[in-house]
Coordinates of C-alpha atoms and ligand atoms in Angstrom, one line a residue:
X1 CA -12.4 28.1 -99.6
X2 CA -10.4 29.1 -102.8
X3 CA -10.5 32.8 -103.4
X4 CA -11.8 33.6 -107.0
X5 CA -12.4 37.1 -106.6
X6 CA -10.4 38.0 -109.7
X7 CA -11.9 35.3 -111.7
X8 CA -15.5 36.5 -110.8
X9 CA -14.7 40.1 -112.3
X10 CA -12.8 38.9 -115.0
X11 CA -15.6 36.6 -115.8
X12 CA -18.3 39.4 -115.8
X13 CA -16.3 41.6 -117.9
X14 CA -15.8 38.8 -120.7
X15 CA -19.4 37.8 -120.6
X16 CA -20.2 41.5 -121.5
X17 CA -17.7 40.9 -124.9
X18 CA -17.9 37.1 -125.8
X19 CA -20.8 34.7 -125.7
X20 CA -20.8 33.1 -122.3
X21 CA -17.3 35.0 -121.5
X22 CA -15.4 32.2 -123.2
X23 CA -14.2 31.6 -126.9
X24 CA -15.0 27.9 -126.7
X25 CA -18.2 26.3 -124.9
X26 CA -16.2 23.6 -123.7
X27 CA -14.6 26.1 -121.1
X28 CA -17.7 27.4 -120.1
X29 CA -18.1 25.1 -116.8
X30 CA -21.9 25.4 -117.5
X31 CA -22.6 21.7 -116.6
X32 CA -20.4 21.5 -113.6
X33 CA -22.3 24.2 -111.4
X34 CA -19.5 26.9 -111.1
X35 CA -18.0 29.5 -113.0
X36 CA -14.7 29.0 -114.9
X37 CA -11.5 30.3 -113.2
X38 CA -9.2 32.7 -115.4
X39 CA -5.6 31.4 -116.1
X40 CA -2.8 33.4 -115.8
X41 CA 0.2 30.9 -116.4
X42 CA 0.8 27.5 -116.9
X43 CA 4.5 25.5 -116.1
X44 CA 5.0 21.8 -116.5
X45 CA 1.9 20.0 -115.2
X46 CA 0.2 23.2 -113.4
X47 CA -1.6 26.4 -114.0
X48 CA -2.3 29.3 -111.8
X49 CA -5.5 31.2 -111.9
X50 CA -5.6 35.0 -111.7
X51 CA -6.2 35.0 -108.2
X52 CA -2.9 33.1 -107.8
X53 CA -4.1 29.5 -106.9
X54 CA -2.2 26.4 -108.4
X55 CA -3.9 23.6 -109.9
X56 CA -2.5 20.4 -111.1
X57 CA -3.9 20.4 -114.6
X58 CA -5.7 17.3 -116.6
X59 CA -7.2 19.5 -119.1
X60 CA -3.9 20.1 -121.0
X61 CA -5.7 22.5 -123.5
X62 CA -7.8 19.6 -124.2
X63 CA -5.0 17.4 -125.5
X64 CA -2.4 19.2 -127.3
X65 CA -0.1 19.6 -124.3
X66 CA 1.4 16.2 -124.4
X67 CA 4.7 17.8 -122.8
X68 CA 2.9 20.0 -120.4
X69 CA 3.0 23.8 -120.4
X70 CA 5.6 25.6 -122.0
X71 CA 8.1 22.8 -122.5
X72 CA 11.4 24.8 -122.7
X73 CA 12.9 23.1 -126.0
X74 CA 9.4 23.7 -128.0
X75 CA 9.2 27.2 -126.5
X76 CA 12.8 27.6 -127.9
X77 CA 12.0 26.0 -131.1
X78 CA 9.2 28.7 -131.6
X79 CA 11.4 31.6 -130.6
X80 CA 14.0 30.4 -133.3
X81 CA 11.6 30.2 -136.1
X82 CA 10.3 33.6 -134.8
X83 CA 13.8 34.9 -135.7
X84 CA 13.1 33.8 -139.5
X85 CA 9.6 34.8 -139.9
X86 CA 6.0 34.3 -138.4
X87 CA 4.2 33.4 -141.7
X88 CA 4.9 34.0 -145.4
X89 CA 2.0 32.8 -147.7
X90 CA 4.5 30.7 -149.4
X91 CA 5.7 27.0 -148.8
X92 CA 8.6 26.5 -146.4
X93 CA 10.8 23.1 -146.1
X94 CA 9.4 23.1 -142.3
X95 CA 6.1 22.0 -143.4
X96 CA 7.7 19.3 -145.9
X97 CA 9.7 18.2 -142.4
X98 CA 6.4 18.0 -140.2
X99 CA 4.5 16.2 -143.3
X100 CA 7.5 13.5 -143.5
X101 CA 7.4 13.1 -139.9
X102 CA 3.7 12.2 -140.1
X103 CA 3.9 10.0 -143.1
X104 CA 6.9 8.2 -141.4
X105 CA 5.1 7.5 -138.2
X106 CA 1.3 7.0 -139.1
X107 CA 0.4 3.9 -140.9
X108 CA -2.5 5.0 -143.2
X109 CA -1.0 8.3 -144.1
X110 CA 0.8 8.6 -147.4
X111 CA 0.1 12.2 -148.3
X112 CA -1.4 14.8 -146.2
X113 CA -2.5 18.7 -146.1
X114 CA -1.7 20.9 -143.2
X115 CA -4.8 23.1 -142.0
X116 CA -5.1 25.2 -138.9
X117 CA -7.7 23.5 -136.7
X118 CA -9.4 20.0 -136.2
X119 CA -12.3 21.2 -137.4
X120 CA -10.7 22.1 -140.9
X121 CA -9.4 18.7 -141.0
X122 CA -12.3 16.6 -140.9
X123 CA -14.6 19.0 -142.8
X124 CA -11.8 19.0 -145.5
X125 CA -11.4 15.2 -145.2
X126 CA -15.2 14.5 -145.7
X127 CA -15.1 16.9 -148.6
X128 CA -12.4 14.9 -150.2
X129 CA -14.2 11.9 -149.5
X130 CA -17.2 12.8 -151.4
X131 CA -14.9 14.3 -154.1
X132 CA -12.9 10.9 -154.5
X133 CA -16.5 8.7 -154.3
X134 CA -18.8 10.8 -156.2
X135 CA -21.1 9.8 -153.4
X136 CA -22.7 12.4 -151.1
X137 CA -24.1 10.6 -147.7
X138 CA -21.7 10.2 -144.5
X139 CA -21.9 8.2 -141.7
X140 CA -21.0 9.6 -138.4
X141 CA -21.4 7.9 -134.5
X142 CA -23.7 9.3 -131.9
X143 CA -21.6 11.2 -129.3
X144 CA -18.3 11.6 -131.4
X145 CA -17.4 15.1 -132.0
X146 CA -15.5 16.3 -135.0
X147 CA -15.5 20.0 -134.8
X148 CA -18.1 22.4 -135.7
X149 CA -18.7 22.3 -139.5
X150 CA -22.2 22.5 -139.8
X151 CA -23.0 18.9 -141.2
X152 CA -20.8 17.4 -138.4
X153 CA -23.0 19.1 -135.4
X154 CA -25.4 16.3 -135.5
X155 CA -25.5 14.2 -132.6
X156 CA -22.4 15.4 -131.7
X157 CA -20.4 15.1 -128.3
X158 CA -17.9 17.4 -126.3
X159 CA -19.6 20.8 -125.8
X160 CA -22.6 20.2 -128.0
X161 CA -23.1 17.1 -125.7
X162 CA -22.5 19.0 -122.5
X163 CA -24.6 21.8 -123.3
X164 CA -27.6 19.4 -124.2
X165 CA -27.8 20.5 -127.8
X166 CA -26.0 17.6 -129.7
X167 CA -27.6 19.0 -133.0
X168 CA -26.9 22.6 -133.0
X169 CA -29.3 25.7 -133.9
X170 CA -28.4 27.3 -137.1
X171 CA -27.7 24.3 -138.9
X172 CA -30.1 23.9 -141.6
X173 CA -31.8 20.7 -142.5
X174 CA -30.4 20.7 -146.0
X175 CA -27.0 20.8 -144.4
X176 CA -27.5 17.7 -142.2
X177 CA -29.5 16.0 -144.9
X178 CA -26.6 13.7 -146.0
X179 CA -25.3 13.0 -142.5
X180 CA -26.6 9.4 -141.3
X181 CA -26.0 8.7 -137.6
X182 CA -25.5 5.4 -136.1
X183 CA -25.0 4.7 -132.0
X184 CA -21.1 4.0 -131.3
X185 CA -19.8 0.6 -131.2
X186 CA -22.8 -0.7 -133.1
X187 CA -21.7 -2.4 -136.3
X188 CA -25.2 -3.7 -137.3
X189 CA -26.6 -0.4 -137.1
X190 CA -23.8 1.0 -139.6
X191 CA -24.4 -1.9 -141.8
X192 CA -28.1 -1.2 -141.9
X193 CA -27.3 2.4 -142.9
X194 CA -25.2 1.1 -145.8
X195 CA -28.0 -1.4 -146.6
X196 CA -30.6 1.6 -146.7
X197 CA -28.5 4.0 -148.8
X198 CA -26.5 1.6 -151.4
X199 CA -23.8 3.4 -153.4
X200 CA -24.5 6.4 -151.6
X201 CA -22.0 6.8 -148.8
X202 CA -18.6 8.4 -149.5
X203 CA -17.2 7.6 -145.8
X204 CA -17.8 6.6 -142.1
X205 CA -16.0 8.9 -139.9
X206 CA -15.2 8.0 -136.5
X207 CA -13.1 8.8 -133.2
X208 CA -11.3 5.3 -133.0
X209 CA -11.0 5.9 -129.2
X210 CA -14.0 8.0 -128.7
X211 CA -12.9 10.8 -126.3
X212 CA -16.0 13.3 -126.7
X213 CA -18.3 11.5 -124.5
X214 CA -15.7 10.9 -122.0
X215 CA -13.1 7.9 -123.0
X216 CA -14.9 5.2 -124.8
X217 CA -12.2 2.4 -126.1
X218 CA -13.6 0.5 -129.2
X219 CA -15.3 -3.0 -128.4
X220 CA -13.6 -5.8 -129.8
X221 CA -14.1 -6.1 -133.5
X222 CA -15.4 -2.6 -133.7
X223 CA -12.8 -1.0 -135.7
X224 CA -12.0 -4.1 -137.8
X225 CA -15.9 -4.4 -138.5
X226 CA -16.0 -0.8 -140.0
X227 CA -12.7 -1.5 -142.1
X228 CA -14.2 -4.6 -143.7
X229 CA -17.6 -2.9 -144.0
X230 CA -16.5 0.5 -145.6
X231 CA -14.2 -1.5 -148.0
X232 CA -17.0 -4.0 -149.0
X233 CA -19.5 -1.1 -149.7
X234 CA -16.8 1.1 -151.5
X235 CA -16.6 3.8 -148.9
X236 CA -13.7 5.5 -147.3
X237 CA -13.1 4.7 -143.5
X238 CA -12.0 8.1 -142.0
X239 CA -9.9 7.7 -138.4
X240 CA -10.9 11.4 -136.7
X241 CA -7.3 11.1 -134.6
X242 CA -7.5 14.9 -133.6
X243 CA -7.3 13.7 -130.2
X244 CA -5.9 10.4 -130.4
X245 CA -3.3 11.2 -132.9
X246 CA 0.3 11.0 -131.4
X247 CA -1.5 10.6 -128.0
X248 CA -2.3 7.0 -127.6
X249 CA 1.0 5.9 -129.4
X250 CA 3.2 7.3 -132.1
X251 CA 1.4 5.8 -134.8
X252 CA -1.8 6.9 -133.4
X253 CA -4.7 4.8 -132.6
X254 CA -4.7 2.9 -135.7
X255 CA -1.2 1.6 -134.8
X256 CA -2.2 0.8 -131.5
X257 CA -5.2 -1.3 -132.7
X258 CA -3.7 -2.3 -135.8
X259 CA -6.4 -1.0 -138.2
X260 CA -5.4 1.4 -141.0
X261 CA -8.2 3.7 -142.2
X262 CA -8.3 5.2 -145.8
X263 CA -7.8 8.7 -144.4
X264 CA -7.0 10.2 -141.0
X265 CA -7.4 13.6 -139.6
X266 CA -4.9 15.1 -136.8
X267 CA -4.6 18.2 -134.6
X268 CA -3.8 19.1 -131.0
X269 CA -0.4 17.3 -130.3
X270 CA 1.0 17.8 -134.0
X271 CA 1.0 21.4 -133.2
X272 CA 2.5 21.3 -129.6
X273 CA -0.2 23.7 -128.4
X274 CA -0.3 25.8 -131.2
X275 CA -3.2 26.2 -133.9
X276 CA -2.9 22.9 -136.2
X277 CA -4.8 20.3 -138.1
X278 CA -3.8 18.1 -140.8
X279 CA -5.9 15.3 -143.0
X280 CA -4.4 12.7 -145.1
X281 CA -4.3 9.1 -146.3
X282 CA -4.1 7.1 -149.3
X283 CA -2.0 8.7 -152.0
X284 CA -5.0 8.0 -154.8
X285 CA -7.3 10.1 -152.3
X286 CA -5.3 12.9 -151.9
X287 CA -4.6 13.5 -155.4
X288 CA -8.1 14.6 -155.4
X289 CA -7.3 17.8 -153.1
X290 CA -6.6 21.1 -155.1
X291 CA -4.7 22.2 -157.0
X292 CA -4.0 18.6 -158.2
X293 CA -7.5 17.8 -158.0
X294 CA -11.1 19.1 -158.1
X295 CA -11.8 19.2 -154.2
X296 CA -10.9 22.8 -153.3
X297 CA -9.3 23.6 -149.8
X298 CA -7.2 26.4 -148.7
X299 CA -6.0 28.4 -145.7
X300 CA -4.1 31.5 -144.9
X301 CA -2.4 30.1 -141.7
X302 CA -2.0 26.4 -143.0
X303 CA 1.4 25.0 -142.3
X304 CA 2.3 28.4 -140.2
X305 CA 6.1 27.8 -139.7
X306 CA 5.6 28.8 -135.9
X307 CA 3.0 26.2 -135.3
X308 CA 4.8 23.7 -137.6
X309 CA 8.1 24.4 -135.5
X310 CA 6.3 23.6 -132.2
X311 CA 4.8 20.5 -133.6
X312 CA 7.9 19.3 -135.1
X313 CA 9.8 19.5 -131.9
X314 CA 7.1 18.0 -129.8
X315 CA 6.9 14.8 -132.1
X316 CA 10.8 14.7 -132.1
X317 CA 10.6 14.9 -128.1
X318 CA 7.7 12.1 -127.9
X319 CA 10.4 9.8 -129.8
X320 CA 13.8 10.7 -128.0
X321 CA 12.0 10.7 -124.7
X322 CA 9.7 7.5 -124.9
X323 CA 7.2 9.5 -123.5
X324 CA 4.2 7.3 -124.4
X325 CA 5.8 4.4 -122.0
X326 CA 6.0 7.2 -119.3
X327 CA 2.7 8.2 -120.1
X328 CA 1.2 4.7 -120.0
X329 CA 2.6 4.0 -116.6
X330 CA 1.1 7.3 -115.1
X331 CA -2.1 6.5 -116.8
X332 CA -2.4 3.1 -115.2
X333 CA -1.2 4.6 -111.6
X334 CA -4.3 7.2 -111.9
X335 CA -6.6 4.5 -113.1
X336 CA -5.7 2.2 -110.1
X337 CA -5.8 5.2 -107.8
X338 CA -9.3 6.1 -108.9
X339 CA -10.6 2.8 -108.8
X340 CA -9.3 2.4 -105.3
X341 CA -11.0 5.8 -104.0
X342 CA -14.4 4.4 -105.5
X343 CA -14.1 1.1 -103.8
X344 CA -13.0 2.7 -100.5
X345 CA -15.9 4.9 -100.5
X346 CA -18.3 2.1 -102.1
X347 CA -19.4 4.3 -104.7
X348 CA -20.4 3.3 -108.0
X349 CA -17.8 4.5 -110.5
X350 CA -16.4 3.2 -113.9
X351 CA -12.9 4.3 -114.6
X352 CA -12.3 4.1 -118.8
X353 CA -8.7 4.8 -120.1
X354 CA -6.4 4.5 -123.3
X355 CA -3.1 5.5 -122.5
X356 CA -3.0 9.2 -121.0
X357 CA -6.7 9.6 -121.8
X358 CA -9.0 8.8 -119.0
X359 CA -12.4 9.5 -117.6
X360 CA -14.2 8.8 -114.3
X361 CA -17.8 8.0 -114.8
X362 CA -20.1 7.8 -111.8
X363 CA -21.9 4.6 -113.4
X364 CA -22.3 1.4 -112.2
X365 CA -21.7 0.1 -116.0
X366 CA -19.0 0.4 -118.4
X367 CA -19.9 3.3 -121.2
X368 CA -19.9 1.8 -124.9
X369 CA -22.2 4.6 -126.1
X370 CA -23.2 8.0 -125.5
X371 CA -26.6 6.7 -123.9
X372 CA -24.9 4.6 -121.5
X373 CA -23.9 7.9 -119.5
X374 CA -26.7 8.8 -117.0
X375 CA -28.0 12.1 -115.7
X376 CA -27.0 10.8 -112.3
X377 CA -23.5 10.5 -113.5
X378 CA -23.5 13.8 -115.1
X379 CA -24.8 15.3 -111.8
X380 CA -22.4 13.7 -109.8
X381 CA -19.4 14.5 -111.9
X382 CA -20.4 18.2 -111.8
X383 CA -20.0 17.8 -107.6
X384 CA -16.8 15.8 -108.1
X385 CA -15.5 18.4 -110.3
X386 CA -16.2 21.2 -107.8
X387 CA -14.6 19.1 -105.0
X388 CA -11.4 18.3 -107.1
X389 CA -10.8 22.0 -107.9
X390 CA -11.1 22.8 -104.3
X391 CA -8.5 20.3 -103.8
X392 CA -6.3 22.2 -106.5
X393 CA -6.9 19.7 -109.6
X394 CA -8.3 21.1 -112.6
X395 CA -10.2 18.6 -114.6
X396 CA -12.0 19.4 -118.1
X397 CA -15.4 20.6 -117.0
X398 CA -17.7 18.2 -118.1
X399 CA -18.7 14.4 -117.6
X400 CA -18.2 13.8 -121.6
X401 CA -14.7 14.8 -121.9
X402 CA -11.2 13.0 -121.4
X403 CA -8.7 14.0 -118.8
X404 CA -5.2 14.3 -120.4
X405 CA -2.0 13.4 -118.6
X406 CA 1.0 15.0 -119.7
X407 CA 5.0 14.1 -119.7
X408 CA 5.2 16.9 -117.1
X409 CA 3.4 14.9 -114.7
X410 CA 5.2 13.1 -112.1
X411 CA 4.2 9.9 -109.8
X412 CA 3.8 12.5 -107.1
X413 CA 1.4 14.4 -108.8
X414 CA -0.4 11.4 -109.6
X415 CA -0.6 10.3 -105.9
X416 CA -1.7 14.0 -105.1
X417 CA -4.5 13.6 -107.5
X418 CA -5.6 10.4 -106.1
X419 CA -5.7 11.9 -102.7
X420 CA -7.6 14.7 -103.8
X421 CA -9.9 12.0 -105.5
X422 CA -10.2 10.1 -102.6
X423 CA -11.6 13.0 -100.4
X424 CA -13.8 14.3 -103.2
X425 CA -15.4 10.8 -103.5
X426 CA -15.9 10.4 -99.9
X427 CA -17.7 13.8 -99.9
X428 CA -20.0 12.5 -102.4
X429 CA -20.6 9.4 -100.7
X430 CA -21.7 11.0 -97.5
Ligands
KE4_501 P1 -10.6 21.8 -133.1 O1 -11.7 22.5 -134.3 O2 -11.3 22.5 -131.9 O3 -9.2 22.1 -133.0 O4 -10.8 20.3 -133.3 C1 -12.2 19.6 -133.4 C2 -12.0 18.2 -133.1 C3 -12.2 17.2 -134.0 N1 -12.2 16.1 -133.6 C4 -12.0 15.5 -132.4 C5 -11.9 14.0 -131.8 C6 -11.7 16.7 -131.1 O5 -11.8 16.0 -130.1 C7 -11.8 17.9 -131.6 C8 -11.8 18.8 -130.5 N2 -11.9 18.5 -129.4 C9 -12.5 19.7 -128.5 C10 -12.5 18.6 -127.0 N3 -13.1 17.7 -126.7 C11 -11.8 20.8 -128.4 C12 -12.0 21.6 -127.2 C13 -13.3 22.8 -127.4 O6 -14.0 22.3 -128.3 O7 -13.1 23.8 -126.9

């Protein structure tokens, strides 16, 4: 039995001061029937908790740590920047360099604005789309999570779904009134919303590979159909690539699937673990953003040089070391191992993966939309999570999250994970 004495007292103290003892509900472990452990250090593919227990880490900070914990060259780049300054409230050439790297890599981004989180990126992209089109309504897909802006916390995924509150308290009817919802992977339903709201929809925002209801790849024709439909109806197509950006390919999901959106939201990987976000797209659309245009958006830490230095070095390493090829191989190895573990235990399960994002669902059917996830799967995932943590493997604590593999993971780590999964799944099958 893993000793978690110090984590338990740390959790007790934290809960006095912070709601749920966490600074993000996604960390609360509320749906997996166990308390969170408090992390002391991270190195490479591993984290160590305050009781000294070591775990192979597949949270990877929910995506940013594509190179693993404390990659030496990224840490060195941050330390070097610190010798010049932390933040200035004035432009730096570093920001221009990161903007150039994103524009060079991402098909749909001609110009962009750096911000400090994925929430800021999506919120600002949608304000820009509304300013550019002069239209009020937006379409989002059920189970997609785009951060916690009021009008996006409607049928949201990730922690909102995990807590069973996909539409948040405190969001007024007025705030959500222009947010239209369709089931994910359902083009007819999106078309029907356009038909019912002619010339009123500013944008469709979508996770091109959904990661916030677990990993749900796009059905054949889904992305292409949305591109065609939005163009036909005068709306903008926004890919929320906060999670998939530079994770599933250097050109993001839009390059992997060959569908170029009008706008793109980024975060996570482009900050190398530091707070960051970005929104960008067609040059004509981005001219709508202040100070060039009427859509206001600002931020004290936007383009923070230390964050940008970490992100720039991360993107450089992704290319130099062909990291995505390595991640694809590790992802395929883990996927095959999990499928083998389910078959050996004769337990129903579905493994869904895109590159180094992967989720094991305890269902006997594929997951194409959020309603395909069953209460039994959520329950069984909780038991699986607890068993895996007991075997020294740290998964994101929800059936509705993606697991992330980093460049620091090795084949041996993957094989150790598969062995742990075999034991965990066998314990479920009993
Ligand atoms: P942040 O505001 O958390 O930086 O980004 C919001 C966001 C936007 N779009 C997508 C596709 C996202 O996945 C996210 C954030 N992802 C969650 C994990 N599923 C972050 C973890 C958390 O909320 O603590």
